[in-house]
JSON list of C-alpha atoms in Angstrom, two decimals:
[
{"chain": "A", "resi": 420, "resn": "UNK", "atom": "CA", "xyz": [9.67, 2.91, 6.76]},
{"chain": "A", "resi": 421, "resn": "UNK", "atom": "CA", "xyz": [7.06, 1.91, 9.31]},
{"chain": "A", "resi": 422, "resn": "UNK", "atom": "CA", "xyz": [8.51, 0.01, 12.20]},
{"chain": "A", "resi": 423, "resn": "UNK", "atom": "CA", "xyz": [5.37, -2.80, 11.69]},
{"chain": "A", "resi": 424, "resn": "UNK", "atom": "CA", "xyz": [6.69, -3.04, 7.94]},
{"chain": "A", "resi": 425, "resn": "UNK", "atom": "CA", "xyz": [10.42, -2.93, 9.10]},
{"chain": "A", "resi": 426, "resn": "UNK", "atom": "CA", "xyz": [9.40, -5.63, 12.06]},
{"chain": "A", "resi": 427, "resn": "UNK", "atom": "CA", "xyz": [8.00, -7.75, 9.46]},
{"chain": "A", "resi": 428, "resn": "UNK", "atom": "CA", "xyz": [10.88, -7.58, 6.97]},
{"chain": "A", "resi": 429, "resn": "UNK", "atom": "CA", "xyz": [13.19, -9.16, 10.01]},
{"chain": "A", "resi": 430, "resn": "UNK", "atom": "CA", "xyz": [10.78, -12.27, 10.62]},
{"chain": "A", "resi": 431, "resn": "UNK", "atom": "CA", "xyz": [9.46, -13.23, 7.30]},
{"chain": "A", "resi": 432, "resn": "UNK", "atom": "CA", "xyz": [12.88, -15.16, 6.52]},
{"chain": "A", "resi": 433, "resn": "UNK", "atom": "CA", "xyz": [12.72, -16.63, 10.06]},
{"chain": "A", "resi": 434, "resn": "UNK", "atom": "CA", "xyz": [8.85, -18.02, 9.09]},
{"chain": "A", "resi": 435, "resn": "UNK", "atom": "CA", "xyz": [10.78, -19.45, 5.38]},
{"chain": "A", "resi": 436, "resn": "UNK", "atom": "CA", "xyz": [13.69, -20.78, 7.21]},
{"chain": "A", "resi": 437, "resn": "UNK", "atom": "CA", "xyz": [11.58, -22.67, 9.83]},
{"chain": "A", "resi": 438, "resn": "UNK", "atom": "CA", "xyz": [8.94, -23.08, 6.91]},
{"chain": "A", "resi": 439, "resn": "UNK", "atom": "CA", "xyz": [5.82, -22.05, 8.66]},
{"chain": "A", "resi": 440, "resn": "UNK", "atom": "CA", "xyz": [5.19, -19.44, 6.48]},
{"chain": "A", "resi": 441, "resn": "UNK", "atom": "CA", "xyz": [2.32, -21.25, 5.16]},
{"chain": "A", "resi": 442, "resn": "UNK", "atom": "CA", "xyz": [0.18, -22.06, 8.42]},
{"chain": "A", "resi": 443, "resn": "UNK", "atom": "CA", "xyz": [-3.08, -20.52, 8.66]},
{"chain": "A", "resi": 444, "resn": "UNK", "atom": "CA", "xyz": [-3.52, -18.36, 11.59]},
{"chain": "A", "resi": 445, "resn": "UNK", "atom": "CA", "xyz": [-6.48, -16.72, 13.32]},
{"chain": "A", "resi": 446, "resn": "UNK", "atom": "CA", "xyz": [-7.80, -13.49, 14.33]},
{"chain": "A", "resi": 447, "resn": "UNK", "atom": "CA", "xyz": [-10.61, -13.58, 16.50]},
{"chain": "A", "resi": 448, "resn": "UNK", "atom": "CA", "xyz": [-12.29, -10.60, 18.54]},
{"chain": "A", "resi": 449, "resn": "UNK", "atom": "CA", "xyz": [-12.44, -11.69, 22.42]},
{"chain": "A", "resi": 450, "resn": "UNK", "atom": "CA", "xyz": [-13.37, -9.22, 24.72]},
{"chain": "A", "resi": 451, "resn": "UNK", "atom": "CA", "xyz": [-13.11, -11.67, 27.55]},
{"chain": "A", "resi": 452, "resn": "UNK", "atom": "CA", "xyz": [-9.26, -11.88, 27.29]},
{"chain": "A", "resi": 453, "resn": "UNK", "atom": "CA", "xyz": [-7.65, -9.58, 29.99]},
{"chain": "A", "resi": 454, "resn": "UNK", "atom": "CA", "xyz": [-6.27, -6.00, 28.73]},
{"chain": "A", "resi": 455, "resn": "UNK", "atom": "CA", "xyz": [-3.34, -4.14, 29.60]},
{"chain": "A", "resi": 456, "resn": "UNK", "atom": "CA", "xyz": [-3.87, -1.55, 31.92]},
{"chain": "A", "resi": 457, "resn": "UNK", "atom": "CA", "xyz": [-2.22, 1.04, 29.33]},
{"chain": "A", "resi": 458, "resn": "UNK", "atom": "CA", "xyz": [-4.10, -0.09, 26.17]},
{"chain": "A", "resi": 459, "resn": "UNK", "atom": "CA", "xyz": [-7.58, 0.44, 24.85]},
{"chain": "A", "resi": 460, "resn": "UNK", "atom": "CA", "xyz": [-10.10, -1.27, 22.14]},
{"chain": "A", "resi": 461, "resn": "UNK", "atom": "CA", "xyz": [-11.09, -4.65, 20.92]},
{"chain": "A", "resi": 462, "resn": "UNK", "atom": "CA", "xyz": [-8.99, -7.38, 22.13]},
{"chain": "A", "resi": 463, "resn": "UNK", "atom": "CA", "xyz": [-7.72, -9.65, 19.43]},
{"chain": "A", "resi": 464, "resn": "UNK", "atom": "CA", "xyz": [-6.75, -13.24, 20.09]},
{"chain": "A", "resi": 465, "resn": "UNK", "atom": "CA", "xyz": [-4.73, -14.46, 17.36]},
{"chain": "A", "resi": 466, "resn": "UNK", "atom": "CA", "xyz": [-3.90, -18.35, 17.54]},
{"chain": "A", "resi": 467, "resn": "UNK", "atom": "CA", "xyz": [-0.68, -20.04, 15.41]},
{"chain": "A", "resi": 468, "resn": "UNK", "atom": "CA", "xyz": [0.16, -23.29, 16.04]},
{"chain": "A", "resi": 469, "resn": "UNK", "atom": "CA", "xyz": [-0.95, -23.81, 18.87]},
{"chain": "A", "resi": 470, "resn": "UNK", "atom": "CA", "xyz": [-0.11, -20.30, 20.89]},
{"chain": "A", "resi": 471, "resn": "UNK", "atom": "CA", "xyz": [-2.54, -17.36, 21.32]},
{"chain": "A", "resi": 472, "resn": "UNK", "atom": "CA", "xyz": [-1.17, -14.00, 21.61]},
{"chain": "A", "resi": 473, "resn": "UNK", "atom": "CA", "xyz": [-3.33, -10.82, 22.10]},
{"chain": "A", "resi": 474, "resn": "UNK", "atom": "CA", "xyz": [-3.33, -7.67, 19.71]},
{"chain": "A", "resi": 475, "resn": "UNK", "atom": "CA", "xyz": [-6.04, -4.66, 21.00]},
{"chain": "A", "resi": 476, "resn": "UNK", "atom": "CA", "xyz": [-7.24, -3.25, 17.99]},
{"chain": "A", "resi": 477, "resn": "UNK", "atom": "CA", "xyz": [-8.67, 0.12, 17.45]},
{"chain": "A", "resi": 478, "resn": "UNK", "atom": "CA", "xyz": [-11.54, -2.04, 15.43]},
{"chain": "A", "resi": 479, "resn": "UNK", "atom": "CA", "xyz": [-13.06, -5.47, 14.99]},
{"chain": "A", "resi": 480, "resn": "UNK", "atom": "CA", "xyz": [-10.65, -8.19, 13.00]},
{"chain": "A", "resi": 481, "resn": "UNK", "atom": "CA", "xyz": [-12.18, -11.32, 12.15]},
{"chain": "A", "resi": 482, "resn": "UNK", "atom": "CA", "xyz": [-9.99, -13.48, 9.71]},
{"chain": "A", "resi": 483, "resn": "UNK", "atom": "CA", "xyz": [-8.48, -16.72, 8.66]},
{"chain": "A", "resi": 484, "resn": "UNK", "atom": "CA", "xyz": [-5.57, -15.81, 7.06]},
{"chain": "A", "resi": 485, "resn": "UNK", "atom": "CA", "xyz": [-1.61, -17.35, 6.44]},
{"chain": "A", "resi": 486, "resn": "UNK", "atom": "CA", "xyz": [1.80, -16.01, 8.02]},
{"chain": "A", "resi": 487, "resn": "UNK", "atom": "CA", "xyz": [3.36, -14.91, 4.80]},
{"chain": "A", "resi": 488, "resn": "UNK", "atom": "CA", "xyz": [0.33, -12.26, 3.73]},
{"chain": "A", "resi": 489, "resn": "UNK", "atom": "CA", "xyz": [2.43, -9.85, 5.55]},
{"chain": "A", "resi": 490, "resn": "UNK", "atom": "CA", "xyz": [5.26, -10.57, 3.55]},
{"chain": "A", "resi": 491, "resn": "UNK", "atom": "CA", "xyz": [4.49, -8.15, 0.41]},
{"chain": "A", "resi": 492, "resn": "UNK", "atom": "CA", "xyz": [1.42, -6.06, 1.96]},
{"chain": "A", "resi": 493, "resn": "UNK", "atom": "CA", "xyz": [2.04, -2.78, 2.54]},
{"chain": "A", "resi": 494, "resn": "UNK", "atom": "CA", "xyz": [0.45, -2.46, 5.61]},
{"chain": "A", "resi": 495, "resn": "UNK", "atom": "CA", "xyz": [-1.35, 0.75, 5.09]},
{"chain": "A", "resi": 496, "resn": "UNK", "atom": "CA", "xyz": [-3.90, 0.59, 6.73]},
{"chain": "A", "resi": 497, "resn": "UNK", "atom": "CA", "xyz": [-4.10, 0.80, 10.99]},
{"chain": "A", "resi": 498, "resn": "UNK", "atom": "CA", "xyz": [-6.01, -2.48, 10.81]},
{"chain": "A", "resi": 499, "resn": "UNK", "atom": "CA", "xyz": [-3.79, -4.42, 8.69]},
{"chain": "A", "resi": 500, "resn": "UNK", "atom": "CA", "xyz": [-1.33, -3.09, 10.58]},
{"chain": "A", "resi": 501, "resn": "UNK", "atom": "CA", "xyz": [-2.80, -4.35, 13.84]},
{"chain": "A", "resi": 502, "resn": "UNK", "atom": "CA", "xyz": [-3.24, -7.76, 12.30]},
{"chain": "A", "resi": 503, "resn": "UNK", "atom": "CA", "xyz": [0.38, -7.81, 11.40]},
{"chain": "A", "resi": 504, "resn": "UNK", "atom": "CA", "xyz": [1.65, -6.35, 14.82]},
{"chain": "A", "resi": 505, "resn": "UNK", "atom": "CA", "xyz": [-0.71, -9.79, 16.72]},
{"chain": "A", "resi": 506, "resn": "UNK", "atom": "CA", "xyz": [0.43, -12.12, 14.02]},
{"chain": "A", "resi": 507, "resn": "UNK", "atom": "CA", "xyz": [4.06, -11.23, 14.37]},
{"chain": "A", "resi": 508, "resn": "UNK", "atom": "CA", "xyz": [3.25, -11.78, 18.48]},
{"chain": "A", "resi": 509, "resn": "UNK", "atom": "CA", "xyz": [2.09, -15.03, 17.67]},
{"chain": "A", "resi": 510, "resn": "UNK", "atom": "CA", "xyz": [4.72, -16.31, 15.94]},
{"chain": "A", "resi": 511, "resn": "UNK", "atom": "CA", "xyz": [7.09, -15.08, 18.07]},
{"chain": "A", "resi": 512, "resn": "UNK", "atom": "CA", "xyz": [5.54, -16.79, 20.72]},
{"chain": "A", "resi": 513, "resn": "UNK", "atom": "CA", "xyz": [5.35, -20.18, 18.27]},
{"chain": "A", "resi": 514, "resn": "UNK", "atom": "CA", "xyz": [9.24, -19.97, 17.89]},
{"chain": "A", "resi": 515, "resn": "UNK", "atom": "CA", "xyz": [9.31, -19.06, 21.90]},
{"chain": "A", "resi": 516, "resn": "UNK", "atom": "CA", "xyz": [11.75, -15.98, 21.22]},
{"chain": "A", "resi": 517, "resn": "UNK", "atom": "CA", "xyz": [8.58, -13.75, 23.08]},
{"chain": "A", "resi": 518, "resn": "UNK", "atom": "CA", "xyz": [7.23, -14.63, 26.50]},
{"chain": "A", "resi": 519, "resn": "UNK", "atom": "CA", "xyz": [4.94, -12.22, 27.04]},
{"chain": "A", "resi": 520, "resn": "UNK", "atom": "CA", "xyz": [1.91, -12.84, 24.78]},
{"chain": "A", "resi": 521, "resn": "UNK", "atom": "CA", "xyz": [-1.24, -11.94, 27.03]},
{"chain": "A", "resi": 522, "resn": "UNK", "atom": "CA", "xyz": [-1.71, -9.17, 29.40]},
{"chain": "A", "resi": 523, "resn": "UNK", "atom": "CA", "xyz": [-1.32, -9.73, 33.11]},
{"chain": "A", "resi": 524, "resn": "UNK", "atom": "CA", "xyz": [-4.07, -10.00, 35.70]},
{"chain": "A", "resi": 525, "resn": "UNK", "atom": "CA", "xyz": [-5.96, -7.08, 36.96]},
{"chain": "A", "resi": 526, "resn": "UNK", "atom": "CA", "xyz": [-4.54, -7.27, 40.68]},
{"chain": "A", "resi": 527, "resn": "UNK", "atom": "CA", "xyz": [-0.71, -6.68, 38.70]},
{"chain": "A", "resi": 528, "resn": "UNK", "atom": "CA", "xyz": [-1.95, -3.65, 37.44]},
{"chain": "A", "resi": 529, "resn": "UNK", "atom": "CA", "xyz": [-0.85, -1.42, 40.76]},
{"chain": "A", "resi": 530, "resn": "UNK", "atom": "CA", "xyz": [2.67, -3.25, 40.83]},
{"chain": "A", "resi": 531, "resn": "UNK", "atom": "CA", "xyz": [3.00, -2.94, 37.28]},
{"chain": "A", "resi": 532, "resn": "UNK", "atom": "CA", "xyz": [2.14, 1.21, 37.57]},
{"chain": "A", "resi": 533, "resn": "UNK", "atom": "CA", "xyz": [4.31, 1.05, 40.21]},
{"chain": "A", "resi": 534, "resn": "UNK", "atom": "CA", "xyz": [7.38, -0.04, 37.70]},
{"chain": "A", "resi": 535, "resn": "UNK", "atom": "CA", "xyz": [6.82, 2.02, 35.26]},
{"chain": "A", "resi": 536, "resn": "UNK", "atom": "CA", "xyz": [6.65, 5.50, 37.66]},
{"chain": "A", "resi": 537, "resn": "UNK", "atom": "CA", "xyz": [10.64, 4.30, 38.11]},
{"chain": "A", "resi": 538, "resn": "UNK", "atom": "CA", "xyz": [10.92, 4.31, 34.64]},
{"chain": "A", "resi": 539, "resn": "UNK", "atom": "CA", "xyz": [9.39, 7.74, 34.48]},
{"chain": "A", "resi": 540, "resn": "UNK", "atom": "CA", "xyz": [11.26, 9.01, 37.53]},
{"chain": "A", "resi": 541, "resn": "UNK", "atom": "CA", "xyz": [13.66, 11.75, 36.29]},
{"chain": "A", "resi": 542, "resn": "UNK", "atom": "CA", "xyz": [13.07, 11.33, 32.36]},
{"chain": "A", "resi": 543, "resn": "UNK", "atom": "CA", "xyz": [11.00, 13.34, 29.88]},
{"chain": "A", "resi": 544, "resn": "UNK", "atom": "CA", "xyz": [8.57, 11.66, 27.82]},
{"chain": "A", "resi": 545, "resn": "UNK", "atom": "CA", "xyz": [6.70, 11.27, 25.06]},
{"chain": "A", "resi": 546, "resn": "UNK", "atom": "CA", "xyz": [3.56, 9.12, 24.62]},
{"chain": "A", "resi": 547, "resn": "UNK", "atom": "CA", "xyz": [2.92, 7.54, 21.20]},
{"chain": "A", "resi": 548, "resn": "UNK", "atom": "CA", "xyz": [-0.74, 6.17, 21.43]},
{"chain": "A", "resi": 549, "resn": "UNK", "atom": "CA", "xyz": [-3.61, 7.40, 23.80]},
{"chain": "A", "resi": 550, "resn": "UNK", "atom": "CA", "xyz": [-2.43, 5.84, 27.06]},
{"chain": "A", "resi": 551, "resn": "UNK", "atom": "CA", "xyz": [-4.11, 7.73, 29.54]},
{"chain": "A", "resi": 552, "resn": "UNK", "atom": "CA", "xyz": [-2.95, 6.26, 32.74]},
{"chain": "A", "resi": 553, "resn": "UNK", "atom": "CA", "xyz": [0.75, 6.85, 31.29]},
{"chain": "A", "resi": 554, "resn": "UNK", "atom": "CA", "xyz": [0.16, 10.36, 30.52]},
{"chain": "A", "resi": 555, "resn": "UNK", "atom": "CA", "xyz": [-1.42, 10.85, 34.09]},
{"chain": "A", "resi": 556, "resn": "UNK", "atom": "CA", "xyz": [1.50, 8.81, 35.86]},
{"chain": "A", "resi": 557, "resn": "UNK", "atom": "CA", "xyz": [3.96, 11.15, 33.77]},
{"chain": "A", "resi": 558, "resn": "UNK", "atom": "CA", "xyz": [2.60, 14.34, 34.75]},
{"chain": "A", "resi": 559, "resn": "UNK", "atom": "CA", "xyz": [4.48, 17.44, 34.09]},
{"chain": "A", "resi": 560, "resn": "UNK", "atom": "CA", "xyz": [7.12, 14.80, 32.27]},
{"chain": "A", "resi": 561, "resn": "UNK", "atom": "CA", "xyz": [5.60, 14.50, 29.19]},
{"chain": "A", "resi": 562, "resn": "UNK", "atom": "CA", "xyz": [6.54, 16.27, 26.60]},
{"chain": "A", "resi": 563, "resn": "UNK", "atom": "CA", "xyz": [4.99, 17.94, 23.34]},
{"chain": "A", "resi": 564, "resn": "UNK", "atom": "CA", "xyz": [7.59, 16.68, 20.87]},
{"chain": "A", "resi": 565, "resn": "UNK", "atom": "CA", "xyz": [9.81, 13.36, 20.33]},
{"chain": "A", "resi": 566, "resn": "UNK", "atom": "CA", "xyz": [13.02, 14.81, 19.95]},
{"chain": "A", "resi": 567, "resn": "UNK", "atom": "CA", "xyz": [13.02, 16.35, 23.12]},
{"chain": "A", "resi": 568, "resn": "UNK", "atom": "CA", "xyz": [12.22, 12.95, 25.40]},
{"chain": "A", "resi": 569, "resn": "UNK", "atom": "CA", "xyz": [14.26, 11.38, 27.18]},
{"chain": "A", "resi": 570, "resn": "UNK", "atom": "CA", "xyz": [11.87, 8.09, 26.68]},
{"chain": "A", "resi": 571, "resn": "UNK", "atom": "CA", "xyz": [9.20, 7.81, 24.16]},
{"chain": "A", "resi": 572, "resn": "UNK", "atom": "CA", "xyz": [6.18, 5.00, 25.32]},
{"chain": "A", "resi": 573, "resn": "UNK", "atom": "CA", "xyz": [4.40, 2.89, 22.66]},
{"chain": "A", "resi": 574, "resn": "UNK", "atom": "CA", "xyz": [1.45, 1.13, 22.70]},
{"chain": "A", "resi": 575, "resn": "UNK", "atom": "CA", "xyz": [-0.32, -0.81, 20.05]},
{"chain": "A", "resi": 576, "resn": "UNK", "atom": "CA", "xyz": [-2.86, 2.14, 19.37]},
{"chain": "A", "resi": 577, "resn": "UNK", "atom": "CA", "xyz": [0.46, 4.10, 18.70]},
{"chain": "A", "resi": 578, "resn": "UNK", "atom": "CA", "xyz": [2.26, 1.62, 16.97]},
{"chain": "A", "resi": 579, "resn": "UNK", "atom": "CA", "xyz": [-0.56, 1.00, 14.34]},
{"chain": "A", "resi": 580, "resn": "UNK", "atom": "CA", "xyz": [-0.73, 4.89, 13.59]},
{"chain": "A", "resi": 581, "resn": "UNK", "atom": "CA", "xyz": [0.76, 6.52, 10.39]},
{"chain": "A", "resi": 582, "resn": "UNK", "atom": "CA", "xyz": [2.47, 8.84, 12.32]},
{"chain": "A", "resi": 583, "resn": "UNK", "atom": "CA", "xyz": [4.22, 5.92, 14.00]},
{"chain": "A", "resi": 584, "resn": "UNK", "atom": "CA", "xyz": [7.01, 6.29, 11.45]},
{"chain": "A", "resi": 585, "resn": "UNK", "atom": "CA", "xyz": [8.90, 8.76, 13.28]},
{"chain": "A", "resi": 586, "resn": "UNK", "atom": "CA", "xyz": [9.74, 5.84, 15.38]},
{"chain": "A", "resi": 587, "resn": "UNK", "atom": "CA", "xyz": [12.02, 4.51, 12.93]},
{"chain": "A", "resi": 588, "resn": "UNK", "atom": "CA", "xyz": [14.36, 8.15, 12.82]},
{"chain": "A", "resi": 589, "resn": "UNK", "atom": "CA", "xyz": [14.76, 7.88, 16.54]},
{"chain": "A", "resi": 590, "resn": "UNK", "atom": "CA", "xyz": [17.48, 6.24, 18.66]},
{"chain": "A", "resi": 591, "resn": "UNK", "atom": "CA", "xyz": [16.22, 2.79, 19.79]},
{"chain": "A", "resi": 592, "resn": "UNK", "atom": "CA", "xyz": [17.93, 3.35, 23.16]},
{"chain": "A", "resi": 593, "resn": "UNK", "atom": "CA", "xyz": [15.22, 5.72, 23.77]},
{"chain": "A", "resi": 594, "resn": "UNK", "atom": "CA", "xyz": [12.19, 3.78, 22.65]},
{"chain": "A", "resi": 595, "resn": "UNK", "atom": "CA", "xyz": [10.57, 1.82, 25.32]},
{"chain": "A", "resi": 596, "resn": "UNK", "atom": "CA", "xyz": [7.39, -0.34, 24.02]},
{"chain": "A", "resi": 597, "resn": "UNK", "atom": "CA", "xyz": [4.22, -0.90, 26.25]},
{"chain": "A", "resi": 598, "resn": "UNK", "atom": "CA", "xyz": [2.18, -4.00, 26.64]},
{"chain": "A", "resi": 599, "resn": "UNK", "atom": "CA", "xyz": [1.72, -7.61, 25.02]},
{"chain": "A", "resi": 600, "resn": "UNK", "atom": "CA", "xyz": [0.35, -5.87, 21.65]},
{"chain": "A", "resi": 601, "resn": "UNK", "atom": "CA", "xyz": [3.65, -4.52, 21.27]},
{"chain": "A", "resi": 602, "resn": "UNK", "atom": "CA", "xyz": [6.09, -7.09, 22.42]},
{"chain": "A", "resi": 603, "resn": "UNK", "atom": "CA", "xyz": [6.85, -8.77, 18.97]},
{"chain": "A", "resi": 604, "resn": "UNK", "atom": "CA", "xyz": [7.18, -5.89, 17.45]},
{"chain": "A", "resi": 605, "resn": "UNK", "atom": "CA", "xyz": [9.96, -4.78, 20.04]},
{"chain": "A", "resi": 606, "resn": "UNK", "atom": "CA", "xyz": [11.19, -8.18, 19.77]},
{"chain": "A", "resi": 607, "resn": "UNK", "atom": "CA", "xyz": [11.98, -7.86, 15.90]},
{"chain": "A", "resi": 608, "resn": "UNK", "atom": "CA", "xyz": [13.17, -4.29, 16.17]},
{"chain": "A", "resi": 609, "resn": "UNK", "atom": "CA", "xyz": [15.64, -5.35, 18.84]},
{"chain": "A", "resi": 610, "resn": "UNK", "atom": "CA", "xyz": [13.76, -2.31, 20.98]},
{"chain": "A", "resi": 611, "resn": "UNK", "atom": "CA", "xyz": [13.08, -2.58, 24.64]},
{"chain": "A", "resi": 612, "resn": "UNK", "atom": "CA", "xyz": [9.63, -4.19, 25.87]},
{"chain": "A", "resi": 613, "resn": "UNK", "atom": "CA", "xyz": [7.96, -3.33, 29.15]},
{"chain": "A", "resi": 614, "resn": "UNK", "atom": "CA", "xyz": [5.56, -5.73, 30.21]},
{"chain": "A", "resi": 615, "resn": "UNK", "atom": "CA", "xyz": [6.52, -7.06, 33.78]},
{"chain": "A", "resi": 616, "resn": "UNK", "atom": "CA", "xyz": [3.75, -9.43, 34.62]},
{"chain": "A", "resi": 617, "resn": "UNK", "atom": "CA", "xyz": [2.56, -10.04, 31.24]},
{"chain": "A", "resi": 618, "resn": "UNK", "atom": "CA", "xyz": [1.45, -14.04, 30.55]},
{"chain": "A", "resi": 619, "resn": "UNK", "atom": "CA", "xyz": [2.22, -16.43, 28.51]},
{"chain": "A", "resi": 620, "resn": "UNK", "atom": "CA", "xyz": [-0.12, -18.89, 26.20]},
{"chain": "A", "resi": 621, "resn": "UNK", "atom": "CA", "xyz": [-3.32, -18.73, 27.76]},
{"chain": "A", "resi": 622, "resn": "UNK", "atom": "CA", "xyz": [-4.95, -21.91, 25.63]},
{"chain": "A", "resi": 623, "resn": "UNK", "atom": "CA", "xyz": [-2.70, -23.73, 28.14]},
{"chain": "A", "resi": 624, "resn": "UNK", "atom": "CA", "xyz": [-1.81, -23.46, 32.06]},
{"chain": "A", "resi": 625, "resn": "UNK", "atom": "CA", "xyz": [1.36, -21.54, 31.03]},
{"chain": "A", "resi": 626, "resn": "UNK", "atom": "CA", "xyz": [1.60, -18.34, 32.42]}
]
């Protein structure tokens, strides 16, 4: 299964439970919100009740939509997927079980490179999604295959792809995901989320 459908299979009974299922949420394209450093595309602010999380799309998504679409849709497309992936970040900012819902600022970009090169240090890996600065901090780490990392990176891009279903064959330990985009995702999966500086709800002074 594709970790987006799998991630949304783990909080569609926490939306029932807390009955918010129902609340509209929306997807608009904002290309003045900050990006991650490691992610590319159309940034899309999605707002539920009240929070605003970020998704970067490989496209534009413009919609006014409910929580529980997700719940049968089978996702196959990148953009749905992408929709689902900033959703799920919103509401898991909405139940505050995910802090980091917005990328940080542009002057933590160099500490934030400089975190992740520790994470690199000494490990093979394996990039799932373009992320060009990763690939250039990794160097002669990466590596051509999955199976033969020692960490494999995700960003949203990489999430959203078809291909992203190897992801669910591999051992979580060794799945590290990259950026606000991903964090809810990680969050569901129980996977680990890298994302130092990232913000908080930027519709308010939280950070």
């Amino acid at each position: 299964m594709h970790p987006i459908n799998s991630a949304v299979q783990a909080l569609v009974p926490m939306m029932e439970e807390c009955g918010i299922a129902e609340s509209p949420v929306l997807l608009i394209p904002d290309y003045d919100i900050p990006r991650c450093a490691y992610e590319s595309g159309v940034p899309i602010q999605i707002i539920f009740g009240g929070r605003s999380a970020v998704f970067v799309a490989d496209e534009i998504i413009k919609a006014t939509t409910k929580a529980s679409f997700m719940a049968n849709a089978p996702l196959k497309k990148p953009s749905q997927r992408a929709a689902a992936a900033g959703i799920m970040n919103a509401v898991t900012g909405f139940l505050c079980t995910v802090r980091k819902l917005h990328a940080c600022r542009q002057e933590d970009h160099a500490p934030c490179r400089t975190e992740l090169i520790k994470r690199i240090l000494n490990n093979r890996i394996y990039c799932c999604g373009a992320m060009p600065d990763v690939r250039k901090l990794a160097d002669h780490a990466l590596v051509n295959q999955p199976e033969d990392a020692d960490l494999i990176f995700i960003t949203g891009d990489g999430l959203t792809a078809d291909d992203a279903r190897i992801l669910s064959d591999l051992p979580q330990e060794k799945l590290l995901y990259l950026g606000p985009s991903t964090a809810g995702t990680a969050h569901l999966l129980h996977c680990e989320h890298f994302c130092p500086f990232g913000r908080g709800n930027l519709q308010t002074s939280e950070d």
